[in-house]
Amino acid sequence: MKIALAQLNYHIGNFDAITAKIIDAIDKARKNGADLVVFSELCISGYPARDFLEFREFIDLCEQSVQKIAAACTDMACIIGTPTPNIKRNKGGKELHNSAYFIANGKVQQVVNKALLPNYDVFDEYRYFEPETEFSVVEFKGRRIALTVCEDLWNTIENPLYITRPMDELIKQNPDVMINIAASPFAYNHDEERIQILTDNAKYYKLPLFYVNHVGAQTEIIFDGGSLVFDANGDLVDEMPYFEECIAYYTLNDDNTITPEQPTTKKEQRQSDIEQIYLGLILGIKDYFYKSGFTKATLGLSGGIDSAIVAALAVDALGAENVMGILLPSKFSTGHSVSDAEALVKNLGCKSETIAIKGVTDAFENALHTQFEGLPFSIAEENLQARSRAVILMAMCNKFGYILLNTSNKSEAAVGYGTLYGDMCGGISVLGDVYKTQVYQLARYINRDREIIPENTISKPPSAELRPDQKDTDSLPDYDTLDTILIEYIEHRRSSAEIIRMGYDEATVRRVIKLVNTAEHKRYQTPPILRVSPKAFGMGRRMPIVGKYLS
Amino acid sequence: MKIALAQLNYHIGNFDAITAKIIDAIDKARKNGADLVVFSELCISGYPARDFLEFREFIDLCEQSVQKIAAACTDMACIIGTPTPNIKRNKGGKELHNSAYFIANGKVQQVVNKALLPNYDVFDEYRYFEPETEFSVVEFKGRRIALTVCEDLWNTIENPLYITRPMDELIKQNPDVMINIAASPFAYNHDEERIQILTDNAKYYKLPLFYVNHVGAQTEIIFDGGSLVFDANGDLVDEMPYFEECIAYYTLNDDNTITPEQPTTKKEQRQSDIEQIYLGLILGIKDYFYKSGFTKATLGLSGGIDSAIVAALAVDALGAENVMGILLPSKFSTGHSVSDAEALVKNLGCKSETIAIKGVTDAFENALHTQFEGLPFSIAEENLQARSRAVILMAMCNKFGYILLNTSNKSEAAVGYGTLYGDMCGGISVLGDVYKTQVYQLARYINRDREIIPENTISKPPSAELRPDQKDTDSLPDYDTLDTILIEYIEHRRSSAEIIRMGYDEATVRRVIKLVNTAEHKRYQTPPILRVSPKAFGMGRRMPIVGKYLS
């Protein structure tokens, strides 16, 4: 049996485009002699469709797409993922299932519903879907397929998140092969975990396993593809490319061995975390613009490393001709800020403008003269500068149709080292899930062949330049220390006491964690953040704003 | 048996304050001769504690509070709600249960776990909690208590959201009485629904029912109290007050009838929706400030109705001495804008400042002169005004420690009729869940005894005053029509096609719904919105940003 795995990029709710793309892949697979083409989880709606799923019309439109696809799927079979009405709804439960349709000869032949519904981090599946409790293999061309949806293979033995395991039921029906359709988002350490868990499944159930993942970004959530094929020994037969669409073909032989049609390139070593983050962010920017119908980006260039990296990523994602860097010097900007930003613009070949903000900040101070008279320079005046810049950047967006790229990194977003409605503005946050220490690694990666990020931007001490001679380290620990504490608190959910026991300075730990918790109100209002780690700010981390617990 | 119901206001994660408050209530109840005092769901942690629940230390702190409370609960019993570790975790499932502890004679005697976990709208309980599958009554003083947690009584017969019903198991154990502890948030139509569902339970199971709800606001979610007591016929014995703390006492007689200790005031008629919204918003503002440790509010006063209502609510919640209204006239502000705002300040007795923005907007236009030269006045210049105001308001906040109150209403938030980083700024949105037509009703309610909102503010046509002679109706349908369409789309999740079939103009419906969907990116960055309806923007409504589906 020849099986095609279609790892494609879908746009949530864009039914015409999705249907056309799937039918096109079916046609290609048919021409290539495939018996079965497998698409990813909820490909019909796109993932995550969130509360669109609560509209009956949306579900009807999914069903209409399915019917068009079924009609096009003659002389062969396909597996697609789609939300379907819960037909036992009269006995109670959620309105929908997260389903896999097995389609053959122009008709839906069988429906398989997801049993294990992820409801952690960015996932909200139990918000919409009723878990399945009954399981049947799919028979096709004399083979018995154990078809499951994503998380149904993820209930690990060591730390089971669910009290059931669908494959334990399916294995009783003597399947020949496992097929799993997934929408498994990218995080820089997720690829190895995914391979391990699927290897464990193939070994444990002693069956070949075909796994098809989404690729493409849906606002903040990036899907990295990397679909996988294992033989019945749990050995990896093929690893499809990451961060790009691909259709690949495999023959499942009569002895249950697998022959890939294309030569598979055995990876010498895995992509580094930083290379993955780079590729993920490029895809994230590209899809955010493409799927929202925009082409041109702007951002403020401070001469610092964060804005330089965002500019470089934007140029790689959108083309230099679509990126406008805006220099917004103030009276506190040092000479190198401007010259470093100018060197960056030259290296990138993007467009730029320089708009001085002194006239504007003077006008604000003048307007507030009566109220502020006699009071010392404070955070109010610092923020006036950051907000004046934001107003100018947004005016450029409104006038010329740019999307403003936010340049805050995860370290500063964590401790609230940024100005709400100032440098925290933007349509999408590019680095909001990238710690400052990783930002420096990204700079080295981007400069791997030639200098793009100016060397002085990398080597000078970071500064917000909102008052004379300001340095980030005036108010924050050095970034190596800061990031380590942040990772323990945010990613590992360790308390202050636990982190202190690990050997960190107590006062520093308590100060950092207090900063993180008291900045929740700021982060609530920030743009969506491209997610590249297992725990990004935004939908995947939901904290009370007026809560008192400070760890 | 004398039962006390303690309807109290908790601050999430403020363990010392919560523990002290509960022990104080136990002491009071003991002095009053109560055998049992019942607190609300998850009172130990506060509700919703969200991802604080993922910190082991947080759960340990809950358990420490429980031990202190147990030690204080001698010679009597209490029921409290707390998150507890799932002791069967080695068999799989979530880390925690949402539990009710039955405490007597200084010790936890029994643990009851919630089975039906709400995971819709603002609720995310399946994110943290494993559902219970086994049920036992609690025996106390010869009575058998069917103790359940909130949603466990909400699986209605007609439209069951779950496939099990815990009371169907408990009733087999011949209980004498039902006790339900809840954290059921306010929505203006929710009180009647709550009474109906609980009446149905009492009638169906033929048992008296004691129901204890939270009161108080946790950022955007407002709990309205209104705890309830029913006899075994399903007749309402007592309805505790709304929007305030209260401890009330009832004797459960040997014949299972109930005698309230206090005279109960049978309500002649229910509070109007608008009165409830008014009281809910007051509580929401008060608790947002109190629980975040702030006392002083500021807001821009445009002379329009939205800012006038927010100012009036803030004065009622925080006191006139803690409210600073700031008039920010521009060259497009009409004379009545200033005089109406001044009249409001006089009526409210709050503080005010006037800060003209012309110098600032001129400075922006001057800074952007090169870029904007020769281009017509557009939304860029309109937004410059709104954003200049926001920068000034935030500067006042930063200098003097105010929290900025957002004044956008739900109608304009819905269609994106507002400026991001401009009038969409603020620490908390007061009217973001109140449609414009309801804002007018609030004005009439606030003016019920004397004119507080100036009559001219109510009667003049609404305008953003960002260009000469601008009216809201230049770009939007009249608010009666707009709000009706919005309610169908947002609250009832009807598609364009369905709304058009109801008789609305097709072009208007399509335009409105397109506006709603294309404003998702703006709403993503707005402050938390005090929730007063069954479907507020924010955590309870999760929509894709780059999704294509437009209904």
XYZ file of C-alpha atoms in Angstrom, chain A residues 11-15 48-52 54-58 61 89-95 117-128 130 133 155 157 159-164 217-220 287-288 291-292 353-357 359-360 363-364 367-368 370-372 375-381 383-384 387-392 394-396 398-400 404 419-421 424-428 488-490 492-498 517 521 524-529 535 537-551, chain B residues 11-15 48-52 54-58 61 89-95 117-128 130 133 155 157 159-164 217-220 287-288 291-292 353-357 359-360 363-364 367-368 370-372 375-381 383-384 387-392 394-396 398-400 404 419-421 424-428 488-490 492-498 517 521 524-529 535 537-551:
262
model
C -5.271 29.236 7.205
C -7.946 28.974 9.916
C -11.430 29.395 8.491
C -10.248 30.001 4.936
C -12.419 27.178 3.655
C -6.704 26.308 16.669
C -10.016 27.647 15.368
C -10.911 28.569 18.978
C -14.419 29.981 19.470
C -15.192 29.916 15.752
C -19.009 27.612 18.702
C -20.705 28.840 15.530
C -22.937 26.224 13.968
C -22.292 27.822 10.573
C -18.574 27.231 10.988
C -18.858 24.987 6.444
C -25.309 14.900 22.273
C -28.800 14.032 23.546
C -27.102 11.915 26.231
C -25.009 14.890 27.280
C -21.557 16.177 26.571
C -19.924 18.814 24.430
C -21.357 19.770 21.050
C -8.051 16.234 24.747
C -5.109 18.479 25.597
C -6.204 21.307 27.840
C -2.910 22.689 29.101
C -0.608 25.497 27.977
C -2.026 26.886 24.703
C -4.525 24.030 24.346
C -8.239 24.366 25.100
C -9.689 21.282 23.435
C -12.025 20.314 26.254
C -13.634 23.712 25.765
C -15.197 22.368 22.568
C -16.350 15.574 23.936
C -14.732 6.361 24.694
C -0.446 9.393 27.308
C 3.660 5.475 30.708
C 3.701 10.507 33.734
C 0.247 9.815 32.301
C -1.902 12.914 31.985
C -5.038 10.860 31.275
C -6.614 7.811 32.837
C -7.190 5.984 29.538
C 1.876 29.678 11.928
C -1.548 30.675 13.241
C -0.938 34.080 14.832
C 1.299 33.155 17.783
C 2.392 33.666 8.019
C 1.219 36.491 10.265
C -2.675 35.314 6.548
C -3.703 38.785 7.693
C 13.516 57.084 7.996
C 14.807 59.210 10.846
C 12.256 61.116 12.915
C 13.592 62.998 15.936
C 11.289 62.960 18.947
C 9.989 68.320 19.601
C 7.296 65.914 20.707
C 5.600 69.479 23.767
C 4.432 66.838 26.271
C 1.612 70.461 28.209
C 2.236 68.883 31.625
C 1.650 72.970 35.468
C 1.069 69.484 36.834
C 4.713 68.358 36.932
C 8.791 67.377 40.662
C 11.939 65.384 39.839
C 12.532 63.587 36.522
C 11.021 60.133 36.948
C 9.611 57.143 35.142
C 6.882 59.466 33.853
C 9.398 61.353 31.699
C 7.878 56.660 29.492
C 6.997 59.865 27.617
C 5.317 56.456 24.129
C 6.182 59.337 21.804
C 8.074 56.856 19.666
C 5.104 54.472 19.659
C 2.716 57.218 18.569
C 4.986 58.096 15.650
C 1.655 53.884 14.771
C 1.040 57.061 12.770
C 3.344 55.683 10.085
C -1.942 54.187 9.904
C -0.742 56.401 7.055
C 1.104 53.833 4.964
C 4.399 47.504 13.566
C 6.721 50.784 28.580
C 3.104 49.821 28.055
C 1.769 51.724 25.012
C 5.406 47.218 24.161
C 3.267 48.146 21.108
C 2.983 46.201 17.875
C 0.868 43.858 15.805
C 2.967 40.833 16.694
C 13.228 28.124 36.561
C 10.185 30.191 37.462
C 8.385 30.404 34.118
C 9.777 24.901 35.357
C 7.268 26.537 37.707
C 9.683 26.435 40.618
C 8.961 28.680 43.583
C 11.395 31.270 44.966
C 12.252 28.928 47.803
C 13.130 26.133 45.396
C 4.313 38.786 39.054
C -1.059 43.678 34.009
C -2.039 41.240 29.513
C -2.054 44.107 27.015
C 0.881 43.096 24.833
C 0.580 41.818 21.273
C 0.464 38.096 20.526
C 3.933 36.605 20.993
C 6.034 28.166 27.975
C 3.620 34.491 27.655
C 0.086 34.780 26.300
C -2.581 32.105 25.869
C -0.282 29.393 27.232
C 0.360 31.116 30.565
C -2.739 32.378 32.350
C -2.060 34.236 35.544
C -4.308 36.306 37.776
C -3.636 40.040 37.554
C -4.747 41.096 41.029
C -3.598 37.868 42.681
C -1.368 38.200 45.723
C 0.749 35.003 45.582
C 4.317 35.996 44.811
C 5.968 32.543 44.996
C -8.322 37.757 47.347
C -6.609 35.128 45.181
C -3.409 33.866 46.753
C -3.606 36.178 49.764
C -3.373 33.228 52.130
C -9.891 31.649 39.574
C -6.293 31.157 40.704
C -5.433 30.143 37.132
C -1.842 28.995 36.585
C -0.854 29.721 40.181
C 0.569 24.820 38.568
C 3.004 25.775 41.344
C 3.453 23.050 43.907
C 4.234 25.706 46.511
C 0.842 27.297 45.907
C 0.250 26.949 50.934
C -2.168 10.525 40.075
C -0.004 7.425 39.547
C -2.907 5.952 37.539
C -2.941 9.042 35.333
C -4.892 12.237 35.181
C -4.434 15.860 36.166
C -2.362 16.841 39.198
C -15.538 20.733 35.428
C -16.694 23.838 33.579
C -14.412 24.582 30.667
C -16.396 27.116 28.675
C -16.494 30.898 28.545
C -14.189 32.181 31.334
C -13.804 28.720 32.873
C -10.687 26.572 32.461
C -11.138 23.974 35.194
C -10.130 20.965 33.116
C -6.801 22.736 32.650
C -5.969 21.863 36.257
C -9.157 15.693 37.311
C -15.922 9.516 39.442
C -25.946 19.234 34.422
C -31.906 17.560 32.086
C -29.334 20.353 27.591
C -26.791 18.298 29.531
C -23.226 19.474 29.053
C -21.819 16.359 30.731
C -22.508 12.662 30.440
C -22.736 12.043 34.204
C -14.339 40.701 41.973
C -11.134 39.032 40.792
C -9.811 41.403 38.124
C -12.478 41.043 35.425
C -12.000 45.244 44.299
C -9.658 45.929 41.388
C -6.800 44.003 45.692
C -4.075 45.620 43.588
C -7.373 69.159 35.458
C -7.478 70.567 31.954
C -4.550 69.834 29.674
C -4.854 71.025 26.072
C -3.350 68.666 23.515
C 0.749 71.710 21.300
C 1.394 67.984 21.326
C 4.513 68.672 17.487
C 3.648 65.201 16.115
C 7.822 65.641 13.422
C 6.036 63.718 10.660
C 8.471 65.154 5.808
C 6.759 61.775 5.709
C 3.152 63.031 5.583
C -1.115 63.453 1.964
C -4.720 64.063 3.024
C -5.885 64.131 6.680
C -6.712 60.539 7.567
C -7.126 58.104 10.385
C -3.426 58.655 11.141
C -4.125 62.229 12.276
C -5.385 58.567 16.047
C -2.613 61.060 16.849
C -2.863 58.662 21.414
C -1.622 62.077 22.571
C -4.365 62.022 25.192
C -3.361 58.532 26.288
C 0.284 59.529 26.680
C -0.729 62.469 28.891
C -0.390 57.676 31.448
C 2.172 60.340 32.365
C -0.205 61.537 35.088
C 3.211 57.399 36.316
C 3.840 60.681 38.140
C 1.084 60.527 40.729
C -6.175 54.907 34.358
C -7.773 53.810 18.928
C -5.355 51.161 20.123
C -2.847 52.789 22.518
C -8.300 51.825 24.393
C -5.710 52.267 27.184
C -6.263 51.722 30.886
C -5.703 49.403 33.820
C -9.237 48.088 33.760
C -27.055 38.086 18.127
C -23.506 37.582 16.943
C -21.568 37.783 20.214
C -26.030 34.079 20.684
C -23.303 33.051 18.239
C -25.634 33.464 15.265
C -24.056 33.734 11.813
C -24.646 36.624 9.398
C -27.011 34.447 7.415
C -29.088 33.672 10.488
C -13.942 40.056 13.280
C -6.227 42.214 17.000
C -6.364 41.295 22.124
C -4.410 44.235 23.536
C -7.123 45.917 25.586
C -7.235 45.934 29.383
C -9.232 43.331 31.314
C -12.946 44.091 30.993
C -20.303 36.750 26.966
C -14.643 40.167 25.455
C -11.479 38.768 27.018
C -10.848 35.363 28.576
C -14.418 34.233 27.940
C -14.301 34.807 24.185
C -11.259 33.368 22.429
C -11.074 34.110 18.747
C -8.292 33.599 16.229
C -6.643 36.844 15.129
C -5.519 35.867 11.652
C -8.503 33.578 11.022
C -10.430 34.132 7.822
C -13.972 33.034 8.761
C -16.186 36.101 8.788
C -19.542 34.426 9.513
